[in-house]
Amino acid sequence: AQTVTQSQPEMSVQEAETVTLSCTYDTSESDYYLFWYKQPPSRQMILVIRQEAYKQQNATENRFSVNFQKAAKSFSLKISDSQLGDAAMYFCAYRRGSGGSNYKLTFGKGTLLTVNP
Amino acid sequence: SQTIHQWPATLVQPVGSPLSLECTVEGTSNPNLYWYRQAAGRGLQLLFYSVGIGQISSEVPQNLSASRPQDRQFILSSKKLLLSDSGFYLCAWSVPRAAHAWDEQYFGPGTRLTVT
């Protein structure tokens, strides 16, 4: 079974600084997708960024970028120029690419990010 | 544009009472629908998903059940709640994209359930 591990329960960063959130996963699949979701205090889950495993290029979305290391099964999220609105719980998630119950998202336990002014 | 609604937003129920949480999606047809539970301090756990009316797949055996009576309606139920059913319940939807083989999931605002 696939597992997703976020080893940092909490992180903090100063406003305008850069922070990296870690995520590792375990899978025997070769085709899969990885996601970072943000859950602010409102509890709404918001997709931040996604990465297809077959793509070597790291995904970027404005201030958010990932470092995808397929061999190491690592998928970290880098937030540049941190803003107060970035404060939230961040979840890493995995989804297999094809076959079977490929709709299932497997989530890590989350990292609570605090942004200090 | 597509929107997803959940109600109620909060619910306090005694142990042994029934449960019905509702989720509806607007602005799309034949979505995949999902129920997740988020226990305190934990990530999201997929409970059920549905790819069509009357088609329900269960991920975790428990005293909860799900139904999809209409294309854009997904209901989570229980006949008798347990204390361990307390948590934050999130509904999500996605559009299957066969060409891309991935489907981004969009989440609703959630229901906070407290079983006393």
XYZ file of N, CA and C in Angstrom:
699
model
N 0.839 -1.191 0.000
C 0.000 0.000 0.000
C 0.882 1.252 0.000
N 0.341 2.277 -0.615
C 1.097 3.512 -0.666
C 1.002 4.249 0.665
N 2.103 4.864 1.048
C 2.107 5.682 2.249
C 2.770 7.015 1.944
N 2.349 8.031 2.652
C 2.901 9.373 2.507
C 3.325 9.845 3.886
N 4.552 10.308 4.000
C 5.097 10.721 5.289
C 5.546 12.167 5.253
N 5.027 12.930 6.183
C 5.480 14.309 6.374
C 6.124 14.347 7.757
N 7.429 14.498 7.786
C 8.184 14.335 9.027
C 8.213 15.587 9.898
N 7.678 16.687 9.383
C 7.698 17.951 10.120
C 6.281 18.302 10.564
N 5.907 18.031 11.796
C 4.548 18.378 12.232
C 4.302 19.888 12.194
N 5.355 20.668 12.497
C 5.209 22.124 12.513
C 6.468 22.771 11.933
N 6.248 23.882 11.244
C 7.350 24.686 10.729
C 6.967 26.153 10.904
N 8.001 26.992 10.990
C 7.734 28.424 11.037
C 8.714 29.146 10.124
N 8.288 30.283 9.636
C 9.112 31.076 8.716
C 8.804 32.543 8.940
N 9.802 33.362 8.716
C 9.591 34.805 8.788
C 8.990 35.279 7.474
N 8.139 36.244 7.595
C 7.544 36.842 6.401
C 8.650 37.253 5.431
N 8.432 36.971 4.147
C 9.340 37.283 3.038
C 10.503 36.281 2.902
N 10.618 35.378 3.846
C 11.664 34.373 3.749
C 11.155 33.142 3.000
N 12.053 32.171 2.824
C 11.733 30.932 2.106
C 11.692 29.758 3.070
N 10.758 28.881 2.852
C 10.633 27.687 3.699
C 10.400 26.472 2.816
N 10.905 25.338 3.255
C 10.724 24.085 2.512
C 10.063 23.048 3.403
N 8.981 22.482 2.913
C 8.252 21.437 3.622
C 8.576 20.090 2.986
N 8.835 19.114 3.817
C 9.283 17.807 3.328
C 8.139 16.816 3.186
N 8.298 15.933 2.230
C 7.334 14.848 2.028
C 8.059 13.678 1.378
N 7.879 12.515 1.909
C 8.376 11.303 1.264
C 7.209 10.340 1.114
N 7.336 9.448 0.165
C 6.248 8.527 -0.103
C 6.821 7.165 -0.457
N 5.992 6.182 -0.340
C 6.421 4.826 -0.643
C 5.423 4.225 -1.620
N 5.917 3.748 -2.747
C 5.050 3.130 -3.727
C 5.862 2.201 -4.608
N 5.192 1.211 -5.148
C 5.820 0.324 -6.126
C 5.369 0.675 -7.542
N 4.504 1.674 -7.642
C 4.005 2.094 -8.939
C 5.035 2.974 -9.645
N 4.961 3.010 -10.960
C 5.825 3.902 -11.729
C 5.055 5.100 -12.265
N 3.736 4.964 -12.319
C 2.877 6.025 -12.831
C 2.026 6.551 -11.689
N 2.255 7.793 -11.318
C 1.492 8.354 -10.209
C 1.583 9.876 -10.254
N 0.821 10.484 -9.355
C 0.760 11.935 -9.279
C 0.921 12.355 -7.824
N 1.539 13.485 -7.638
C 1.758 14.015 -6.302
C 1.174 15.413 -6.210
N 0.658 15.734 -5.046
C -0.019 17.010 -4.841
C 0.387 17.611 -3.494
N 0.331 18.922 -3.434
C 0.358 19.628 -2.168
C -0.955 20.398 -2.040
N -1.623 20.158 -0.910
C -2.844 20.876 -0.596
C -2.588 21.759 0.617
N -3.283 22.876 0.634
C -3.214 23.826 1.739
C -4.568 23.854 2.433
N -4.539 23.819 3.772
C -5.780 23.919 4.542
C -5.643 25.057 5.545
N -6.162 26.236 5.200
C -6.105 27.376 6.129
C -7.069 27.174 7.293
N -7.121 28.094 8.226
C -8.028 27.946 9.376
C -9.482 27.732 8.988
N -9.876 28.191 7.831
C -11.252 27.958 7.373
C -11.539 26.478 7.105
N -10.532 25.665 7.084
C -10.579 24.216 6.845
C -10.825 23.846 5.392
N -10.970 24.820 4.510
C -11.143 24.524 3.089
C -9.849 23.976 2.523
N -9.908 22.875 1.826
C -8.729 22.284 1.202
C -8.521 22.914 -0.169
N -7.324 23.422 -0.388
C -7.017 24.134 -1.626
C -5.792 23.505 -2.267
N -5.898 23.157 -3.536
C -4.755 22.596 -4.239
C -3.721 23.678 -4.484
N -2.493 23.403 -4.100
C -1.399 24.362 -4.274
C -0.609 24.059 -5.537
N -0.243 22.786 -5.708
C 0.621 22.423 -6.818
C 0.542 20.924 -7.035
N 0.803 20.486 -8.260
C 0.769 19.062 -8.567
C 1.950 18.708 -9.463
N 2.314 17.429 -9.410
C 3.459 16.945 -10.187
C 3.125 15.583 -10.759
N 3.318 15.419 -12.052
C 3.177 14.107 -12.668
C 4.505 13.379 -12.556
N 4.476 12.128 -12.154
C 5.719 11.400 -11.908
C 6.548 11.218 -13.172
N 5.895 11.204 -14.326
C 6.635 10.975 -15.556
C 7.361 12.229 -16.037
N 7.080 13.351 -15.418
C 7.743 14.598 -15.799
C 8.980 14.827 -14.937
N 10.091 15.056 -15.568
C 11.326 15.299 -14.830
C 11.396 16.742 -14.324
N 10.729 17.635 -15.048
C 10.786 19.039 -14.657
C 9.936 19.269 -13.419
N 10.496 19.986 -12.468
C 9.771 20.309 -11.248
C 8.667 21.324 -11.520
N 7.509 21.087 -10.924
C 6.383 21.994 -11.111
C 6.591 23.292 -10.335
N 6.093 24.372 -10.882
C 6.125 25.666 -10.197
C 4.783 26.366 -10.402
N 4.365 27.073 -9.364
C 3.158 27.885 -9.408
C 3.440 29.158 -8.626
N 3.844 30.191 -9.360
C 4.162 31.478 -8.730
C 5.226 31.291 -7.648
N 4.888 31.544 -6.387
C 5.881 31.457 -5.310
C 6.096 30.029 -4.808
N 5.330 29.097 -5.346
C 5.399 27.709 -4.881
C 6.117 26.853 -5.922
N 7.031 26.051 -5.458
C 7.720 25.125 -6.343
C 8.005 23.835 -5.596
N 8.247 22.795 -6.356
C 8.535 21.507 -5.726
C 9.914 21.036 -6.150
N 10.472 20.188 -5.310
C 11.698 19.465 -5.630
C 11.326 17.987 -5.640
N 11.128 17.463 -6.832
C 10.673 16.087 -7.003
C 11.877 15.210 -7.295
N 12.168 14.312 -6.386
C 13.272 13.373 -6.533
C 12.666 11.968 -6.600
N 12.436 11.492 -7.829
C 11.696 10.241 -8.005
C 12.430 9.049 -7.412
N 13.723 8.973 -7.635
C 14.483 7.825 -7.124
C 14.453 7.785 -5.597
N 14.517 8.945 -4.988
C 14.498 9.031 -3.524
C 13.077 9.038 -2.985
N 12.080 9.108 -3.859
C 10.676 9.187 -3.468
C 10.453 10.341 -2.502
N 10.914 11.485 -2.958
C 10.824 12.697 -2.154
C 10.123 13.787 -2.961
N 9.292 14.564 -2.282
C 8.491 15.586 -2.962
C 8.335 16.757 -2.017
N 9.299 17.650 -1.988
C 9.257 18.765 -1.052
C 8.653 20.004 -1.706
N 8.063 20.836 -0.882
C 7.428 22.078 -1.328
C 8.231 23.260 -0.832
N 8.600 24.140 -1.733
C 9.302 25.363 -1.370
C 8.379 26.554 -1.562
N 8.257 27.335 -0.506
C 7.459 28.561 -0.565
C 8.430 29.727 -0.469
N 8.473 30.528 -1.513
C 9.364 31.689 -1.550
C 8.591 32.945 -1.166
N 9.338 33.922 -0.616
C 8.707 35.193 -0.262
C 7.432 34.949 0.551
N 7.561 34.228 1.634
C 6.397 33.814 2.433
C 5.534 34.999 2.840
N 4.242 34.794 2.777
C 3.282 35.819 3.153
C 2.429 35.317 4.314
N 1.840 36.260 5.037
C 1.025 35.888 6.198
C -0.109 34.945 5.792
N -0.607 35.134 4.590
C -1.697 34.288 4.108
C -1.273 32.862 3.793
N 0.022 32.607 3.828
C 0.494 31.237 3.585
C 0.361 30.363 4.831
N 0.089 30.980 5.953
C -0.054 30.214 7.194
C -1.225 29.252 7.065
N -0.929 27.985 7.251
C -1.952 26.951 7.051
C -1.350 25.592 7.371
N -2.202 24.582 7.333
C -1.726 23.205 7.361
C -1.502 22.780 5.913
N -0.367 22.176 5.638
C -0.054 21.723 4.296
C 0.002 20.200 4.264
N -0.707 19.644 3.291
C -0.766 18.193 3.146
C -0.155 17.779 1.819
N 0.670 16.779 1.890
C 1.208 16.129 0.704
C 0.285 14.953 0.391
N 0.032 14.713 -0.885
C -0.884 13.633 -1.256
C -0.383 12.905 -2.490
N -0.732 11.644 -2.561
C -0.301 10.755 -3.646
C -1.520 10.144 -4.309
N -1.440 9.983 -5.644
C -2.487 9.258 -6.342
C -1.853 8.411 -7.442
N -2.235 7.161 -7.500
C -1.675 6.315 -8.544
C -2.212 6.748 -9.895
N -1.477 6.419 -10.938
C -1.805 6.971 -12.247
C -2.850 6.226 -13.030
N -2.916 4.940 -12.896
C -3.854 4.215 -13.739
C -4.178 2.874 -13.127
N -5.344 2.379 -13.501
C -5.737 1.046 -13.069
C -6.318 1.018 -11.680
N -7.234 0.107 -11.463
C -7.787 -0.102 -10.135
C -8.457 1.135 -9.568
N -8.346 1.292 -8.279
C -8.981 2.426 -7.611
C -8.062 3.630 -7.693
N -7.848 4.098 -8.919
C -6.877 5.170 -9.107
C -7.421 6.527 -8.745
N -8.625 6.569 -8.191
C -9.164 7.849 -7.777
C -8.693 8.242 -6.381
N -8.157 7.319 -5.645
C -7.878 7.548 -4.237
C -6.674 8.437 -4.033
N -6.846 9.464 -3.214
C -5.748 10.296 -2.758
C -5.318 9.792 -1.391
N -4.025 9.530 -1.244
C -3.470 9.161 0.050
C -2.723 10.365 0.594
N -3.113 10.803 1.791
C -2.570 12.017 2.370
C -1.554 11.726 3.457
N -0.582 12.622 3.608
C 0.254 12.631 4.783
C -0.500 13.273 5.938
N 0.145 13.312 7.112
C -0.528 13.844 8.293
C -0.477 15.356 8.380
N 0.289 15.978 7.507
C 0.284 17.426 7.447
C 1.419 18.097 8.193
N 1.733 19.309 7.745
C 2.708 20.185 8.404
C 2.038 21.527 8.650
N 2.026 21.952 9.903
C 1.425 23.237 10.239
C 2.468 24.335 10.057
N 2.227 25.229 9.120
C 3.146 26.314 8.833
C 2.671 27.602 9.493
N 3.562 28.192 10.267
C 3.304 29.493 10.874
C 4.190 30.529 10.188
N 3.622 31.664 9.839
C 4.379 32.746 9.230
C 4.436 33.890 10.226
N 5.645 34.251 10.616
C 5.849 35.314 11.608
C 6.075 36.660 10.936
N 5.366 37.686 11.374
C 5.532 39.014 10.745
C 6.861 39.672 11.135
N -19.467 28.400 -13.242
C -18.396 27.771 -12.492
C -18.971 26.712 -11.553
N -18.102 25.798 -11.148
C -18.549 24.709 -10.299
C -18.458 25.088 -8.825
N -19.418 24.656 -8.067
C -19.383 24.875 -6.620
C -19.809 23.596 -5.920
N -19.332 23.451 -4.715
C -19.676 22.281 -3.915
C -20.166 22.744 -2.557
N -21.261 22.181 -2.127
C -21.881 22.574 -0.880
C -21.940 21.383 0.070
N -21.784 21.675 1.333
C -21.959 20.653 2.366
C -22.822 21.233 3.482
N -23.681 20.411 4.015
C -24.409 20.811 5.216
C -24.785 19.590 6.033
N -24.902 19.808 7.341
C -24.689 21.105 7.990
C -23.210 21.424 8.141
N -22.904 22.632 8.547
C -21.509 23.019 8.760
C -20.982 22.417 10.052
N -21.810 22.373 11.064
C -21.444 21.762 12.335
C -22.615 20.930 12.834
N -22.273 19.904 13.601
C -23.307 19.006 14.098
C -22.820 18.359 15.385
N -23.680 18.370 16.378
C -23.403 17.693 17.635
C -24.488 16.642 17.839
N -24.072 15.387 17.934
C -25.022 14.287 18.017
C -24.641 13.349 19.162
N -25.621 12.781 19.838
C -25.301 11.802 20.895
C -24.935 10.453 20.307
N -24.185 9.712 21.073
C -23.837 8.342 20.688
C -25.112 7.547 20.452
N -25.104 6.764 19.387
C -26.244 5.913 19.083
C -27.288 6.566 18.201
N -27.135 7.846 17.931
C -28.114 8.536 17.083
C -27.740 8.360 15.613
N -28.697 8.585 14.708
C -28.374 8.460 13.280
C -27.681 9.708 12.756
N -27.117 9.559 11.561
C -26.382 10.657 10.940
C -26.735 10.751 9.466
N -26.836 11.962 8.985
C -26.979 12.191 7.552
C -26.284 13.490 7.204
N -25.221 13.386 6.434
C -24.505 14.552 5.922
C -24.702 14.606 4.420
N -24.920 15.795 3.913
C -25.219 15.922 2.498
C -24.178 16.776 1.779
N -23.920 16.394 0.569
C -22.986 17.105 -0.293
C -23.618 17.235 -1.674
N -23.598 18.431 -2.219
C -24.107 18.619 -3.579
C -23.113 19.447 -4.386
N -23.060 19.149 -5.649
C -22.164 19.837 -6.571
C -22.999 20.517 -7.642
N -22.617 21.714 -7.990
C -23.307 22.451 -9.041
C -22.335 22.799 -10.159
N -22.868 22.880 -11.362
C -22.068 23.364 -12.479
C -21.269 22.310 -13.209
N -21.519 21.053 -12.938
C -20.816 19.983 -13.642
C -21.730 18.767 -13.710
N -21.393 17.855 -14.600
C -22.195 16.640 -14.739
C -21.319 15.409 -14.530
N -21.946 14.377 -13.966
C -21.293 13.087 -13.757
C -19.931 13.212 -13.066
N -19.872 13.972 -11.985
C -18.582 14.079 -11.295
C -18.261 12.811 -10.524
N -16.984 12.571 -10.272
C -16.592 11.616 -9.238
C -16.799 12.325 -7.899
N -17.304 11.604 -6.934
C -17.558 12.200 -5.624
C -16.856 11.404 -4.535
N -16.436 12.091 -3.493
C -15.625 11.473 -2.452
C -16.082 11.968 -1.075
N -15.993 11.084 -0.086
C -16.127 11.478 1.319
C -14.817 11.162 2.027
N -14.279 12.186 2.717
C -13.083 12.034 3.525
C -13.418 12.373 4.978
N -12.645 11.793 5.881
C -12.723 12.180 7.284
C -11.338 12.633 7.737
N -11.340 13.706 8.496
C -10.101 14.233 9.058
C -10.242 14.236 10.571
N -9.568 13.303 11.226
C -9.572 13.279 12.681
C -8.576 14.312 13.190
N -8.704 14.718 14.429
C -7.852 15.753 15.008
C -6.380 15.355 14.895
N -5.566 16.271 14.334
C -4.136 16.027 14.249
C -3.716 14.991 13.221
N -4.630 14.663 12.355
C -4.310 13.645 11.357
C -4.654 14.156 9.970
N -4.173 13.432 8.975
C -4.500 13.790 7.600
C -5.880 13.302 7.223
N -6.172 13.409 5.965
C -7.483 12.998 5.468
C -7.477 11.515 5.123
N -8.570 10.875 5.458
C -8.729 9.466 5.148
C -9.937 9.311 4.238
N -9.736 8.698 3.087
C -10.846 8.476 2.165
C -11.784 7.416 2.734
N -13.066 7.748 2.796
C -14.075 6.818 3.291
C -14.812 6.133 2.140
N -15.331 6.931 1.220
C -16.108 6.408 0.099
C -15.820 7.233 -1.137
N -15.999 6.597 -2.297
C -16.004 7.365 -3.529
C -17.037 6.773 -4.466
N -17.476 7.603 -5.403
C -18.533 7.215 -6.320
C -18.230 7.751 -7.705
N -18.348 6.890 -8.696
C -18.116 7.304 -10.076
C -19.426 7.478 -10.837
N -20.555 7.221 -10.190
C -21.837 7.404 -10.847
C -22.981 7.121 -9.885
N -24.193 7.429 -10.326
C -25.382 7.210 -9.500
C -25.452 5.749 -9.063
N -25.621 5.558 -7.771
C -25.760 4.212 -7.238
C -24.479 3.415 -7.157
N -23.369 4.003 -7.580
C -22.086 3.295 -7.556
C -21.234 3.839 -6.412
N -21.067 3.021 -5.379
C -20.334 3.443 -4.201
C -19.227 2.440 -3.914
N -18.043 2.954 -3.661
C -16.930 2.096 -3.250
C -16.489 2.524 -1.863
N -16.313 1.548 -0.993
C -15.916 1.811 0.383
C -14.440 1.511 0.555
N -13.760 2.436 1.204
C -12.333 2.260 1.436
C -12.034 1.721 2.816
N -12.885 2.057 3.762
C -12.619 1.691 5.157
C -13.876 1.086 5.758
N -13.825 -0.169 6.180
C -15.009 -0.764 6.809
C -15.333 -0.079 8.129
N -16.579 0.254 8.331
C -16.973 1.002 9.523
C -18.491 1.036 9.579
N -18.999 1.791 10.536
C -20.455 1.858 10.652
C -21.049 2.990 9.835
N -20.284 3.532 8.896
C -20.803 4.570 8.019
C -21.162 3.971 6.672
N -22.074 4.637 5.980
C -22.435 4.227 4.630
C -22.608 5.473 3.783
N -22.577 5.302 2.480
C -22.753 6.426 1.570
C -23.751 6.043 0.495
N -24.411 7.057 -0.022
C -25.351 6.830 -1.115
C -25.276 7.992 -2.091
N -25.649 7.708 -3.308
C -25.649 8.729 -4.355
C -26.986 8.621 -5.100
N -27.994 9.246 -4.559
C -29.323 9.134 -5.178
C -29.482 9.934 -6.464
N -28.682 10.967 -6.616
C -28.724 11.783 -7.834
C -27.298 12.031 -8.298
N -27.191 12.485 -9.522
C -25.870 12.637 -10.151
C -24.923 13.504 -9.335
N -25.460 14.574 -8.748
C -24.591 15.531 -8.074
C -24.862 15.608 -6.580
N -25.378 14.522 -6.029
C -25.675 14.484 -4.611
C -25.029 13.267 -3.981
N -24.355 13.489 -2.874
C -23.637 12.408 -2.201
C -23.956 12.522 -0.719
N -24.405 11.436 -0.123
C -24.861 11.461 1.256
C -24.056 10.469 2.091
N -23.648 10.912 3.252
C -22.954 10.066 4.209
C -23.888 9.807 5.381
N -24.039 8.547 5.742
C -25.023 8.188 6.763
C -24.454 7.219 7.776
N -25.157 7.183 8.903
C -24.898 6.165 9.908
C -26.203 5.881 10.641
N -26.401 4.642 11.000
C -27.600 4.292 11.770
C -27.391 4.569 13.247
N -26.149 4.346 13.715
C -25.843 4.569 15.131
C -24.424 5.105 15.250
N -24.307 6.344 15.665
C -23.002 6.971 15.765
C -22.196 6.440 16.956
N -20.876 6.394 16.737
C -19.937 6.050 17.794
C -19.127 7.284 18.160
N -18.539 7.277 19.355
C -17.678 8.392 19.740
C -16.548 8.589 18.729
N -16.045 7.494 18.213
C -14.925 7.550 17.272
C -15.303 8.143 15.916
N -16.584 8.389 15.698
C -17.011 9.010 14.444
C -16.812 10.524 14.454
N -16.475 11.086 15.581
C -16.223 12.527 15.643
C -15.081 12.901 14.712
N -15.225 14.053 14.072
C -14.173 14.497 13.167
C -14.701 15.531 12.199
N -13.877 15.841 11.243
C -14.222 16.822 10.210
C -14.404 16.051 8.917
N -15.572 16.166 8.334
C -15.913 15.394 7.145
C -15.913 16.308 5.924
N -15.143 15.894 4.959
C -15.004 16.678 3.745
C -15.526 15.890 2.556
N -16.297 16.579 1.744
C -16.746 16.030 0.472
C -15.889 16.647 -0.626
N -15.621 15.905 -1.656
C -14.844 16.418 -2.781
C -15.421 15.885 -4.080
N -15.128 16.611 -5.156
C -15.558 16.149 -6.465
C -14.407 16.288 -7.443
N -14.499 15.521 -8.521
C -13.520 15.652 -9.595
C -14.173 15.242 -10.901
N -13.616 15.714 -11.978
C -14.064 15.314 -13.308
C -13.038 14.354 -13.878
N -13.412 13.147 -14.213
C -12.444 12.217 -14.785
C -11.902 12.751 -16.102
N -10.619 12.773 -16.218
C -10.002 13.273 -17.443
C -9.225 12.124 -18.065
N -9.883 11.369 -18.883
C -9.248 10.194 -19.461
C -7.991 10.576 -20.236
N -8.018 11.726 -20.871
C -6.881 12.118 -21.700
C -5.649 12.412 -20.856
N -5.864 12.909 -19.644
C -4.737 13.264 -18.802
C -4.494 12.232 -17.706
N -5.446 11.362 -17.509
C -5.300 10.288 -16.526
C -5.101 10.795 -15.116
N -5.492 12.018 -14.844
C -5.516 12.459 -13.457
C -6.735 13.341 -13.277
N -7.208 13.412 -12.066
C -8.358 14.260 -11.819
C -8.129 15.025 -10.524
N -8.040 16.327 -10.666
C -7.880 17.183 -9.506
C -9.141 17.142 -8.680
N -9.004 17.017 -7.389
C -10.159 16.971 -6.500
C -10.371 18.334 -5.863
N -11.629 18.761 -5.883
C -12.038 20.037 -5.309
C -12.878 19.751 -4.073
N -12.512 20.391 -2.989
C -13.119 20.065 -1.710
C -14.196 21.070 -1.304
N -15.174 20.546 -0.584
C -16.202 21.382 0.003
C -15.733 22.003 1.305
N -16.592 22.797 1.945
C -16.205 23.500 3.173
C -16.158 22.609 4.410
N -16.727 21.421 4.333
C -16.620 20.466 5.430
C -17.724 20.568 6.455
N -17.895 19.485 7.218
C -18.823 19.420 8.341
C -18.061 18.944 9.562
N -18.160 19.716 10.634
C -17.528 19.300 11.895
C -18.558 18.531 12.709
N -18.281 17.267 12.931
C -19.187 16.397 13.687
C -18.584 16.084 15.052
N -19.357 16.347 16.081
C -18.965 15.982 17.434
C -19.983 15.001 17.974
N -19.503 13.835 18.360
C -20.385 12.817 18.940
C -20.159 12.811 20.443
N -21.240 13.022 21.180
C -21.115 13.162 22.638
C -21.688 11.958 23.379
